[in-house]
Short mmCIF file of C-alpha atoms and ligand atoms in Angstrom, two decimals:
data_model
loop_
_atom_site.label_atom_id
_atom_site.label_comp_id
_atom_site.label_asym_id
_atom_site.label_seq_id
_atom_site.Cartn_x
_atom_site.Cartn_y
_atom_site.Cartn_z
CA GLY A 1 17.14 26.20 25.77
CA ARG A 2 17.07 24.43 22.39
CA SER A 3 14.19 24.29 20.14
CA TYR A 4 13.22 22.83 16.89
CA SER A 5 13.50 25.25 14.01
CA VAL A 6 10.79 25.22 11.76
CA SER A 7 13.11 25.04 8.48
CA SER A 8 14.22 21.72 9.64
CA ALA A 9 14.66 18.58 7.48
CA PHE A 10 10.77 18.12 8.09
CA ASP A 11 9.30 19.96 5.68
CA PHE A 12 5.82 19.45 5.29
CA ASN A 13 3.43 19.88 2.63
CA SER A 14 6.00 21.33 -0.04
CA SER A 15 5.39 18.40 -2.20
CA LEU A 16 1.87 18.91 -2.05
CA PHE A 17 1.82 22.57 -2.84
CA PRO A 18 1.05 22.25 -6.63
CA LEU A 19 -2.33 20.39 -5.48
CA SER A 20 -3.58 23.62 -3.39
CA SER A 21 -6.57 25.25 -4.62
CA SER A 22 -6.42 28.83 -5.28
CA GLY A 23 -8.75 29.83 -2.31
CA PRO A 24 -6.21 31.26 0.26
CA GLY A 25 -6.06 29.25 3.38
CA TYR A 26 -8.58 26.60 2.94
CA THR A 27 -6.51 23.89 1.48
CA SER A 28 -3.92 24.56 4.40
CA LEU A 29 -6.63 24.58 6.66
CA GLY A 30 -8.39 21.41 5.88
CA THR A 31 -5.56 19.03 5.22
CA PRO A 32 -3.12 17.56 7.61
CA GLY A 33 0.40 17.74 6.22
CA THR A 34 2.43 14.75 5.80
CA PRO A 35 6.20 14.33 5.97
CA ASN A 36 8.24 15.27 2.92
CA PHE A 37 11.97 15.01 3.57
CA ASP A 38 13.40 16.63 0.62
CA SER A 39 12.95 19.97 1.70
CA GLY A 40 11.49 22.05 -0.91
CA ALA A 41 11.29 25.75 -1.75
CA GLN A 42 7.61 26.20 -1.46
CA SER A 43 6.42 25.34 1.99
CA LEU A 44 3.28 25.87 3.30
CA GLU A 45 4.78 26.71 6.77
CA ARG A 46 6.17 29.76 5.44
CA ASN A 47 2.64 31.03 4.75
CA LYS A 48 1.96 31.18 8.65
CA SER A 49 -1.71 32.31 8.31
CA LEU A 50 -4.06 30.35 10.62
CA THR A 51 -5.54 32.15 13.32
CA TYR A 52 -7.03 30.98 16.66
CA LEU A 53 -10.49 30.88 15.16
CA ASN A 54 -9.37 28.95 12.00
CA GLY A 55 -7.79 26.43 14.43
CA LEU A 56 -10.94 26.05 16.42
CA SER A 57 -13.38 25.74 13.34
CA LEU A 58 -10.87 23.20 12.01
CA VAL A 59 -10.83 21.20 15.00
CA VAL A 60 -14.54 21.35 15.96
CA GLY A 61 -15.51 20.61 12.29
CA LEU A 62 -13.38 17.50 12.29
CA ILE A 63 -14.46 16.22 15.48
CA ILE A 64 -18.23 16.45 14.90
CA GLY A 65 -19.24 13.90 12.22
CA SER A 66 -20.83 10.68 12.18
CA GLY A 67 -20.10 9.50 15.97
CA ILE A 68 -22.57 11.77 18.05
CA PHE A 69 -25.41 10.30 15.65
CA SER A 70 -24.35 6.75 15.64
CA SER A 71 -21.95 5.85 18.46
CA PRO A 72 -24.94 6.03 21.35
CA ALA A 73 -26.09 2.52 20.67
CA SER A 74 -22.68 0.92 21.05
CA VAL A 75 -22.06 3.24 24.34
CA ASN A 76 -25.45 2.72 25.90
CA SER A 77 -25.74 -1.18 25.16
CA ASN A 78 -22.27 -1.61 26.46
CA ALA A 79 -22.37 0.57 29.52
CA GLY A 80 -25.69 -0.81 30.26
CA SER A 81 -27.56 2.29 31.89
CA PRO A 82 -28.24 5.83 30.87
CA GLY A 83 -25.94 6.89 33.94
CA ALA A 84 -23.15 4.65 32.99
CA ALA A 85 -23.28 5.84 29.23
CA LEU A 86 -23.11 9.68 30.27
CA ILE A 87 -19.94 8.71 32.33
CA VAL A 88 -18.69 7.18 29.19
CA TRP A 89 -19.13 10.20 27.15
CA ILE A 90 -17.47 12.30 29.88
CA VAL A 91 -14.65 9.89 30.40
CA SER A 92 -13.93 9.58 26.66
CA GLY A 93 -14.33 13.40 26.17
CA MET A 94 -11.72 13.95 29.07
CA LEU A 95 -9.67 11.40 27.40
CA ALA A 96 -9.35 13.20 24.22
CA TRP A 97 -9.00 16.35 26.10
CA THR A 98 -5.78 15.18 27.96
CA GLY A 99 -4.54 13.72 24.94
CA ALA A 100 -5.13 17.07 22.92
CA ALA A 101 -3.39 18.78 25.81
CA SER A 102 -0.40 16.59 25.53
CA TYR A 103 -0.15 17.04 21.82
CA ALA A 104 -0.34 20.99 22.38
CA GLU A 105 2.61 20.64 24.40
CA LEU A 106 4.13 18.48 21.62
CA GLY A 107 3.29 20.90 18.93
CA GLY A 108 4.62 23.91 20.84
CA ALA A 109 7.94 22.14 21.22
CA ILE A 110 8.21 20.94 17.83
CA PRO A 111 6.33 23.52 15.98
CA LEU A 112 6.12 21.60 12.51
CA ASN A 113 3.25 20.22 10.46
CA GLY A 114 2.40 16.37 10.42
CA GLY A 115 1.38 15.65 13.96
CA ALA A 116 2.07 12.31 15.60
CA GLN A 117 4.35 11.49 12.33
CA VAL A 118 6.77 13.99 13.27
CA TYR A 119 6.91 13.86 17.06
CA LEU A 120 7.40 9.94 16.44
CA SER A 121 10.31 10.51 14.00
CA LYS A 122 11.81 13.37 16.32
CA ILE A 123 11.47 11.33 19.56
CA PHE A 124 11.96 7.68 18.46
CA GLY A 125 13.43 7.67 14.97
CA GLN A 126 12.19 7.59 11.72
CA TRP A 127 11.10 3.89 11.90
CA ALA A 128 8.30 4.98 14.14
CA GLY A 129 7.23 7.74 12.00
CA PHE A 130 7.05 5.39 9.00
CA LEU A 131 5.10 2.75 11.14
CA PHE A 132 2.76 5.59 11.86
CA THR A 133 2.42 6.55 8.08
CA TRP A 134 2.10 2.97 7.06
CA CYS A 135 -0.72 2.44 9.47
CA THR A 136 -2.37 5.44 8.70
CA VAL A 137 -2.41 4.64 5.00
CA VAL A 138 -3.46 0.82 5.29
CA VAL A 139 -5.62 1.09 8.34
CA LEU A 140 -6.50 4.28 9.97
CA LYS A 141 -7.78 6.46 6.86
CA PRO A 142 -9.46 3.74 4.99
CA GLY A 143 -11.06 2.16 8.35
CA SER A 144 -12.26 5.64 9.44
CA ALA A 145 -13.60 6.49 5.85
CA ALA A 146 -15.37 3.06 5.88
CA ILE A 147 -17.08 3.89 9.36
CA ILE A 148 -18.24 7.31 8.11
CA ALA A 149 -19.36 5.86 4.62
CA ILE A 150 -21.42 3.08 6.54
CA ILE A 151 -23.10 5.44 8.58
CA PHE A 152 -23.70 7.63 5.68
CA GLY A 153 -25.44 4.64 3.88
CA GLU A 154 -27.46 3.62 6.81
CA TYR A 155 -28.92 6.97 7.29
CA LEU A 156 -29.53 7.66 3.64
CA VAL A 157 -31.17 4.29 2.87
CA ARG A 158 -33.50 4.87 6.10
CA ALA A 159 -34.45 8.29 4.79
CA VAL A 160 -35.03 7.35 1.22
CA ILE A 161 -36.11 3.94 0.95
CA GLY A 162 -37.35 3.35 4.48
CA ALA A 163 -36.30 1.02 7.75
CA ASP A 164 -37.39 -2.14 6.17
CA ALA A 165 -34.79 -2.04 3.50
CA VAL A 166 -32.13 -1.24 6.25
CA ASP A 167 -33.14 -4.36 8.22
CA ALA A 168 -33.68 -6.52 5.28
CA SER A 169 -29.97 -6.75 4.18
CA PRO A 170 -26.89 -4.86 5.12
CA TRP A 171 -25.91 -5.01 1.64
CA ILE A 172 -28.21 -1.97 0.60
CA ASN A 173 -26.51 0.04 3.09
CA LYS A 174 -23.06 -1.16 1.96
CA GLY A 175 -24.00 -0.48 -1.58
CA VAL A 176 -25.05 3.38 -0.76
CA ALA A 177 -21.79 3.47 1.11
CA LEU A 178 -19.82 2.36 -1.71
CA LEU A 179 -21.77 4.69 -3.91
CA GLY A 180 -21.08 7.54 -1.46
CA LEU A 181 -17.19 6.62 -1.43
CA ILE A 182 -17.28 6.52 -5.27
CA ALA A 183 -18.96 9.96 -5.44
CA VAL A 184 -16.57 11.49 -2.94
CA THR A 185 -13.27 9.84 -4.65
CA ALA A 186 -14.65 11.32 -8.05
CA LEU A 187 -15.11 14.69 -6.45
CA ASN A 188 -11.70 14.79 -5.31
CA CYS A 189 -10.24 13.40 -8.25
CA VAL A 190 -11.74 15.68 -10.67
CA SER A 191 -10.54 18.61 -8.85
CA THR A 192 -9.29 19.85 -5.58
CA LYS A 193 -11.49 22.87 -5.60
CA LEU A 194 -14.56 20.84 -6.08
CA GLY A 195 -13.39 18.76 -3.04
CA THR A 196 -12.71 21.57 -0.62
CA ARG A 197 -15.93 23.62 -1.82
CA SER A 198 -18.12 20.70 -0.91
CA ALA A 199 -16.58 20.44 2.56
CA ASP A 200 -17.85 23.97 3.07
CA VAL A 201 -21.15 22.93 1.93
CA PHE A 202 -21.62 19.89 4.15
CA MET A 203 -20.12 21.52 7.18
CA PHE A 204 -23.44 23.25 7.33
CA PHE A 205 -25.36 19.88 7.85
CA LYS A 206 -23.62 18.77 10.78
CA PHE A 207 -24.21 21.96 12.67
CA ALA A 208 -27.97 21.83 11.61
CA ALA A 209 -28.50 18.13 12.99
CA LEU A 210 -26.60 18.72 16.27
CA LEU A 211 -28.57 21.73 16.76
CA ALA A 212 -31.88 20.48 15.95
CA ILE A 213 -31.33 17.61 18.28
CA THR A 214 -30.33 19.80 21.13
CA ILE A 215 -32.96 22.43 20.76
CA ALA A 216 -35.75 19.74 20.28
CA GLY A 217 -34.35 18.10 23.44
CA ILE A 218 -34.60 21.03 25.44
CA ILE A 219 -38.15 21.81 24.22
CA VAL A 220 -39.03 18.28 25.27
CA ALA A 221 -37.28 18.55 28.54
CA ILE A 222 -39.11 21.84 29.40
CA THR A 223 -42.60 21.08 28.00
CA GLY A 224 -42.58 17.41 28.83
CA ALA A 225 -45.74 16.55 27.51
CA ALA A 226 -45.84 18.39 24.34
CA TYR A 227 -45.46 14.99 22.35
CA ASN A 228 -46.84 11.57 22.36
CA LYS A 229 -46.59 10.61 25.79
CA GLU A 230 -46.42 7.08 25.65
CA ALA A 231 -43.49 7.29 23.21
CA LEU A 232 -41.42 9.43 25.57
CA SER A 233 -39.01 7.81 27.59
CA THR A 234 -40.12 7.56 31.04
CA ALA A 235 -36.89 6.16 32.14
CA TRP A 236 -35.66 9.68 32.71
CA LYS A 237 -38.20 10.29 35.60
CA THR A 238 -39.09 7.05 37.09
CA THR A 239 -36.14 4.47 36.57
CA ASN A 240 -32.75 4.46 38.36
CA TRP A 241 -30.14 5.86 36.12
CA PHE A 242 -27.58 3.31 37.01
CA GLU A 243 -29.79 0.15 36.85
CA GLY A 244 -28.20 -2.42 34.80
CA THR A 245 -24.70 -0.85 34.64
CA SER A 246 -22.06 -3.11 33.24
CA MET A 247 -19.79 -4.94 35.37
CA SER A 248 -17.39 -6.14 32.46
CA SER A 249 -14.41 -3.91 31.90
CA SER A 250 -14.29 -5.42 28.60
CA GLN A 251 -17.74 -3.96 27.54
CA TRP A 252 -16.73 -0.60 29.22
CA ALA A 253 -13.93 -0.60 27.02
CA VAL A 254 -15.92 -1.37 23.90
CA ALA A 255 -18.31 1.50 25.10
CA LEU A 256 -15.37 3.77 25.52
CA TYR A 257 -14.02 3.02 21.85
CA ALA A 258 -17.49 4.17 20.61
CA GLY A 259 -17.49 7.39 22.46
CA LEU A 260 -13.68 8.03 21.44
CA TRP A 261 -14.87 7.79 17.83
CA ALA A 262 -17.26 10.51 18.08
CA TYR A 263 -14.33 12.54 19.73
CA ASP A 264 -11.91 11.64 17.21
CA GLY A 265 -10.01 14.15 15.19
CA TRP A 266 -8.75 16.07 18.28
CA ASP A 267 -5.20 15.78 16.87
CA ASN A 268 -5.66 17.46 13.77
CA THR A 269 -4.82 21.01 14.47
CA ASN A 270 -1.59 19.43 15.10
CA PHE A 271 -1.24 18.72 11.54
CA VAL A 272 -1.00 22.22 10.70
CA VAL A 273 0.71 23.74 13.78
CA GLY A 274 3.53 24.89 11.27
CA GLU A 275 1.10 27.07 9.59
CA MET A 276 -0.30 28.95 12.44
CA LYS A 277 0.51 32.45 13.18
CA ASN A 278 1.09 32.20 16.81
CA PRO A 279 1.14 28.24 17.69
CA SER A 280 2.37 28.62 21.24
CA ARG A 281 -0.46 30.75 22.18
CA ASP A 282 -3.13 29.52 20.08
CA LEU A 283 -2.69 25.60 19.95
CA PRO A 284 -3.38 25.34 23.68
CA LYS A 285 -6.15 27.79 23.40
CA VAL A 286 -7.78 26.07 20.56
CA ILE A 287 -7.59 22.68 22.42
CA HIS A 288 -8.78 24.22 25.66
CA THR A 289 -11.98 25.92 24.03
CA ALA A 290 -12.73 23.05 21.46
CA LEU A 291 -12.65 19.98 23.67
CA PRO A 292 -14.86 21.38 26.35
CA VAL A 293 -17.39 22.88 23.79
CA VAL A 294 -17.38 19.36 21.93
CA ILE A 295 -17.95 17.78 25.18
CA VAL A 296 -20.92 19.90 26.33
CA ALA A 297 -22.32 19.45 23.03
CA TYR A 298 -22.34 15.81 23.06
CA ILE A 299 -23.70 15.63 26.61
CA LEU A 300 -26.56 18.09 25.58
CA ALA A 301 -27.18 15.63 22.55
CA ASN A 302 -27.13 12.47 24.49
CA LEU A 303 -29.45 14.05 27.33
CA SER A 304 -31.82 14.85 24.22
CA TYR A 305 -31.66 11.39 23.10
CA PHE A 306 -32.65 10.06 26.86
CA PHE A 307 -35.47 12.61 27.30
CA VAL A 308 -37.09 11.45 23.88
CA LEU A 309 -36.23 7.81 23.11
CA PRO A 310 -36.70 4.81 25.10
CA PRO A 311 -33.50 3.06 25.98
CA GLU A 312 -34.21 0.06 23.93
CA THR A 313 -34.34 2.30 20.86
CA ILE A 314 -31.08 4.03 21.82
CA ASN A 315 -29.33 0.68 22.51
CA THR A 316 -29.96 -0.97 19.08
CA SER A 317 -30.44 1.68 16.62
CA ASN A 318 -27.31 2.96 14.76
CA THR A 319 -29.36 5.53 13.45
CA VAL A 320 -30.38 7.04 16.64
CA ALA A 321 -30.78 10.51 15.23
CA VAL A 322 -33.91 9.21 12.70
CA ALA A 323 -35.76 7.55 15.44
CA PHE A 324 -35.28 10.97 17.42
CA GLY A 325 -36.60 13.05 14.57
CA SER A 326 -39.56 10.65 14.15
CA ILE A 327 -40.81 10.91 17.54
CA VAL A 328 -40.47 14.67 17.63
CA LEU A 329 -41.66 15.42 14.21
CA GLY A 330 -43.13 12.33 12.83
CA PRO A 331 -41.78 11.00 9.38
CA ILE A 332 -40.78 14.52 8.22
CA GLY A 333 -38.68 14.93 11.33
CA SER A 334 -37.06 11.65 10.53
CA LEU A 335 -36.51 12.58 6.92
CA LEU A 336 -35.05 15.89 7.82
CA LEU A 337 -32.73 14.45 10.45
CA ALA A 338 -31.57 11.35 8.22
CA LEU A 339 -30.70 13.80 5.32
CA ALA A 340 -29.07 16.12 7.71
CA VAL A 341 -26.76 13.31 9.22
CA SER A 342 -26.12 11.68 5.65
CA GLY A 343 -25.07 15.01 4.79
CA SER A 344 -23.01 15.54 7.88
CA CYS A 345 -21.58 12.05 7.15
CA PHE A 346 -20.83 12.88 3.49
CA GLY A 347 -18.91 15.92 4.30
CA GLY A 348 -16.83 13.93 6.90
CA LEU A 349 -16.13 11.28 4.12
CA ASN A 350 -15.32 14.20 1.91
CA ALA A 351 -12.76 15.85 4.40
CA THR A 352 -11.22 12.63 5.26
CA THR A 353 -10.71 11.37 1.49
CA PHE A 354 -9.28 14.64 0.83
CA THR A 355 -6.68 14.28 3.41
CA ALA A 356 -6.13 10.91 2.61
CA GLY A 357 -5.15 11.56 -0.89
CA ARG A 358 -2.54 13.85 0.26
CA LEU A 359 -1.36 11.35 2.95
CA VAL A 360 -0.84 8.58 0.33
CA TYR A 361 0.49 11.11 -2.14
CA SER A 362 3.29 12.15 -0.12
CA ALA A 363 4.10 8.66 1.42
CA GLY A 364 4.36 7.90 -2.46
CA LYS A 365 6.74 10.99 -3.01
CA GLU A 366 8.69 9.97 0.02
CA GLY A 367 9.42 6.44 -1.61
CA TYR A 368 7.42 4.67 1.35
CA LEU A 369 5.00 3.45 -1.31
CA PRO A 370 5.62 2.96 -5.06
CA GLU A 371 6.23 6.00 -6.78
CA ILE A 372 3.04 5.94 -9.01
CA PHE A 373 0.82 6.93 -5.78
CA GLY A 374 3.19 10.02 -5.64
CA THR A 375 2.18 11.42 -8.79
CA VAL A 376 -0.56 13.75 -9.97
CA GLY A 377 -3.02 12.27 -12.58
CA PHE A 378 -2.65 13.67 -16.24
CA SER A 379 -0.11 16.37 -15.07
CA ASP A 380 0.42 16.69 -18.83
CA SER A 381 -0.59 20.33 -19.70
CA SER A 382 -2.81 19.42 -22.60
CA GLN A 383 -4.98 17.27 -20.51
CA ARG A 384 -5.80 20.14 -17.96
CA MET A 385 -8.99 21.83 -18.25
CA ARG A 386 -9.17 24.94 -20.69
CA LEU A 387 -11.50 27.63 -19.33
CA PRO A 388 -14.04 28.34 -21.77
CA ARG A 389 -13.47 31.66 -23.34
CA ARG A 390 -17.07 32.13 -24.29
CA GLY A 391 -20.18 32.10 -22.03
CA GLN A 392 -20.35 33.99 -18.83
CA LYS A 393 -21.94 30.87 -17.07
CA ALA A 394 -19.65 28.26 -18.39
CA ARG A 395 -16.80 30.37 -17.62
CA ARG A 396 -18.12 30.73 -13.89
CA PHE A 397 -18.86 27.28 -13.68
CA ALA A 398 -15.49 25.93 -14.67
CA GLY A 399 -13.98 28.73 -12.41
CA PHE A 400 -16.13 27.37 -9.37
CA ILE A 401 -14.99 23.85 -9.71
CA ALA A 402 -11.46 23.94 -11.48
CA ASP A 403 -8.37 25.01 -9.63
CA GLU A 404 -5.94 27.03 -11.22
CA GLN A 405 -3.96 23.77 -12.49
CA GLY A 406 -7.07 22.38 -14.07
CA PHE A 407 -9.03 19.39 -13.94
CA PHE A 408 -7.57 16.29 -12.98
CA TYR A 409 -4.54 17.74 -11.41
CA THR A 410 -5.03 15.77 -8.47
CA PRO A 411 -3.31 12.68 -6.79
CA ILE A 412 -5.75 10.28 -8.72
CA TYR A 413 -3.57 7.23 -7.98
CA ALA A 414 -3.36 8.00 -4.21
CA MET A 415 -7.31 8.49 -4.16
CA ALA A 416 -7.59 5.28 -6.05
CA LEU A 417 -5.63 3.24 -3.48
CA ASN A 418 -7.31 4.83 -0.61
CA ALA A 419 -10.82 3.98 -2.02
CA ALA A 420 -9.71 0.45 -2.91
CA LEU A 421 -8.74 -0.09 0.71
CA THR A 422 -11.93 1.60 2.22
CA THR A 423 -14.03 -0.65 -0.08
CA ILE A 424 -12.39 -3.53 1.63
CA TYR A 425 -13.32 -2.19 4.90
CA ILE A 426 -16.72 -1.42 3.93
CA ILE A 427 -17.40 -4.83 2.73
CA ILE A 428 -15.93 -6.83 5.76
CA GLY A 429 -16.86 -4.55 8.62
CA ASP A 430 -19.89 -3.07 10.34
CA PHE A 431 -19.87 -0.09 12.60
CA THR A 432 -19.14 -1.64 15.89
CA THR A 433 -16.40 -3.93 14.69
CA LEU A 434 -14.83 -0.87 12.71
CA THR A 435 -15.01 1.49 15.64
CA THR A 436 -13.32 -0.87 17.91
CA PHE A 437 -11.06 -1.67 15.26
CA TYR A 438 -10.26 1.89 14.58
CA GLY A 439 -9.99 2.61 18.27
CA VAL A 440 -7.16 0.18 19.02
CA ALA A 441 -5.25 1.26 15.93
CA SER A 442 -5.60 4.77 16.59
CA TYR A 443 -4.96 4.88 20.29
CA LEU A 444 -1.98 2.68 19.77
CA PHE A 445 -0.49 5.79 17.79
CA TYR A 446 -2.13 8.47 19.92
CA PHE A 447 -0.33 6.60 23.04
CA ALA A 448 3.19 6.43 21.56
CA PRO A 449 3.74 10.27 21.12
CA VAL A 450 2.29 10.94 24.72
CA VAL A 451 4.91 8.44 25.97
CA GLY A 452 7.17 10.39 24.01
CA LEU A 453 6.36 13.59 25.66
CA ILE A 454 7.48 11.97 28.71
CA VAL A 455 10.51 10.53 27.35
CA LEU A 456 11.16 13.99 25.88
CA ARG A 457 10.95 15.82 29.23
CA VAL A 458 13.43 13.45 30.82
CA LYS A 459 15.80 13.21 27.79
CA GLU A 460 15.57 17.06 27.02
CA PRO A 461 14.47 18.95 29.91
CA GLU A 462 16.06 21.97 28.37
CA LEU A 463 13.87 22.13 25.25
CA GLU A 464 11.72 25.12 24.92
CA ARG A 465 8.23 24.25 25.61
CA PRO A 466 6.01 27.44 25.26
CA TYR A 467 3.18 25.57 26.53
CA LYS A 468 3.79 22.97 29.18
CA CYS A 469 0.73 20.99 30.27
CA TRP A 470 0.79 19.42 33.83
CA LEU A 471 2.64 16.19 33.96
CA ILE A 472 -0.54 14.42 35.35
CA THR A 473 -2.06 15.05 31.80
CA PRO A 474 -0.06 12.66 29.84
CA ILE A 475 0.17 10.23 32.53
CA ILE A 476 -3.61 9.81 32.99
CA PHE A 477 -3.85 9.71 29.04
CA CYS A 478 -1.15 6.87 28.87
CA CYS A 479 -2.98 4.93 31.79
CA VAL A 480 -6.29 5.16 30.53
CA SER A 481 -5.05 4.26 26.85
CA LEU A 482 -3.22 1.36 28.20
CA PHE A 483 -6.24 0.20 30.01
CA LEU A 484 -8.23 0.44 26.85
CA LEU A 485 -5.70 -1.27 24.63
CA SER A 486 -5.29 -4.13 27.14
CA ARG A 487 -9.15 -4.52 27.29
CA ALA A 488 -9.55 -4.52 23.69
CA ILE A 489 -7.19 -7.47 23.50
CA PHE A 490 -9.26 -9.48 25.61
CA ALA A 491 -12.66 -7.99 24.36
CA LYS A 492 -11.84 -8.38 20.52
CA PRO A 493 -8.65 -10.39 20.31
CA PHE A 494 -9.24 -11.00 16.77
CA GLN A 495 -9.24 -7.39 15.79
CA ALA A 496 -6.50 -6.75 17.87
CA LEU A 497 -4.40 -9.14 16.39
CA ILE A 498 -5.04 -7.85 12.86
CA VAL A 499 -4.04 -4.59 14.00
CA PHE A 500 -0.74 -5.93 15.38
CA ALA A 501 -0.15 -7.78 12.28
CA PHE A 502 -0.44 -4.67 9.96
CA ILE A 503 2.03 -2.90 12.46
CA ALA A 504 4.70 -5.95 12.17
CA VAL A 505 4.24 -5.93 8.37
CA GLY A 506 5.53 -2.32 8.67
CA PHE A 507 9.02 -3.28 10.04
CA PRO A 508 10.21 -5.19 7.16
CA LEU A 509 8.65 -2.53 4.82
CA PHE A 510 10.56 -0.07 6.54
CA TRP A 511 13.54 -1.90 5.56
CA TRP A 512 12.57 -2.30 2.17
CA ARG A 513 11.26 1.39 1.35
CA VAL A 514 13.51 3.27 3.65
CA GLY A 515 16.45 0.97 4.40
CA SER A 516 19.54 2.35 6.34
CA ARG A 517 18.34 5.78 5.09
CA GLY A 518 16.90 6.84 8.27
CA ARG A 519 17.21 4.11 11.08
CA SER A 520 18.34 6.78 13.50
CA GLY A 521 15.95 9.47 12.17
CA ARG A 522 18.97 10.88 10.41
CA LYS A 523 20.30 10.29 7.01
CA SER A 524 23.29 8.33 7.17
CA GLU A 525 26.15 8.75 4.75
CA GLN A 526 25.82 5.13 3.67
CA GLY A 527 21.85 5.55 3.33
CA GLU A 528 21.94 8.47 1.59
CA GLY A 529 24.17 7.23 -1.17
CA TRP A 530 21.84 4.12 -1.48
CA TRP A 531 19.02 6.47 -1.21
CA LYS A 532 20.04 8.44 -4.19
CA PHE A 533 20.99 5.39 -6.16
CA TRP A 534 17.75 3.99 -5.54
CA LYS A 535 15.92 7.28 -6.54
CA ARG A 536 17.71 7.77 -9.46
CA TRP A 537 17.86 4.13 -11.02
CA GLY A 538 15.71 2.08 -8.91
CA ARG A 539 12.49 3.10 -9.75
CA ARG A 540 12.87 3.81 -13.52
N1 LIG B 1 -15.17 12.18 15.30
C1 LIG B 1 -15.47 11.82 13.78
C2 LIG B 1 -16.95 11.47 13.78
O1 LIG B 1 -17.67 11.36 14.91
C3 LIG B 1 -14.51 11.00 13.27
C4 LIG B 1 -13.22 11.72 12.95
C5 LIG B 1 -12.56 10.66 11.90
N2 LIG B 1 -11.16 10.99 12.18
C6 LIG B 1 -10.37 11.68 11.49
N3 LIG B 1 -9.13 11.85 11.95
N4 LIG B 1 -11.09 12.37 10.59
O2 LIG B 1 -17.24 10.95 12.83
#
């Protein structure tokens, strides 16, 4: 059958190559690629170095973030009962799994970096890929960064200043969230290496926090009476697990969105398929290990919450892990967990800022955005950091933070745009609003490529598919996504409207920025000429 070759017009990451840090593999590992249509000579895809374990740690590291420490309130209060909440966690996990399995088939059939962007362009035409890029730049990336920043702020304020401050005014949290965003943006502007190094450090926190919760939960479950009995939830033993289960499908949808947030990021291995050594074997393997592992970890963490916390606390607290810590270990416990979780969120914020910078940068390079966003700050060599000649310590320090290109050889304008948009979302939104908002937007764009998978099976049955998922998988994913999207329109019409408005704005923008260059997904004669003209003269 036919197959899409890797050396196609879709050459991902090449324009980003100068930004890579010198550390082998990490940059390509942690950074979803984005499209670059002028196939450059230096392609990360030629450097096929990612193994099964790399893929696994990438996707697990991206999925586990803020959600498992903050979504339970939204899941529980909307599902109505602990039993229903667990069902929501299972269903949203399965949904993520079916989505990821569908993406694995797409990734095998179209083994290029870029994920949804490239599938949409290949299957529906470049306009679809453009809309995805547009919405990712204006809604998905800054929206998700804002959610993580807000959780970071809430946890840090709770740890350092105390619960009263959190409840007194949301602006204290938001202020800290903004500070976190500024810190992360500055870090990633100063040097790429600094950004990726801190990602490694903060990875530790999320595992520490999740592990601590699960182990504490197991101990409590076994010993039962080891802690303050009054404080322990008795719901586990006495009340009906399904008492109070919500009957409203809109509430279930909101609960599912909260759960899906915690599982979000399952598509991220698809961004680097082109760099995998053996994508057709390893991509499905990564998906079918990562998702079950995360689902089990989340169920265990939730059971721990139920064992330890009274339902009212779980229902209302955005910082359920702090409440958990304080019951299990007192003030020290809450402080430790709050620090661990804010560290985990800071790491997530860092990772997402890092990739957002690259995404905006290559959208600028593509001409999707004004050219300035596709440039690297202070690329004039005189501005680069000079490694100090004297002083062992200073030298080692410089080598630790500076990439070989030196300080500020980073997409600072792209970073600034992303930070500005994220700031807006932090100011106007709160956790629950933003997760629903993000859910609607992201599931629209997860839905489309999976529909595309079905289209591709019908239109191109001969296409080589090293991994073929059961047809029922994409069908289930599409049906549940459709339910979610339609419910969101009823549950949160205003947010849904905003999402659709953003997408609608993308159409004239596509016409303006790309024009006839790629309406059919190919470069037309006329479009090419127009594009060349525009490239040469239009932007001077
Ligand atoms: N699941 C992550 C969390 O719980 C959020 C992932 C955000 N999405 C992304 N593509 N980085 O925080």
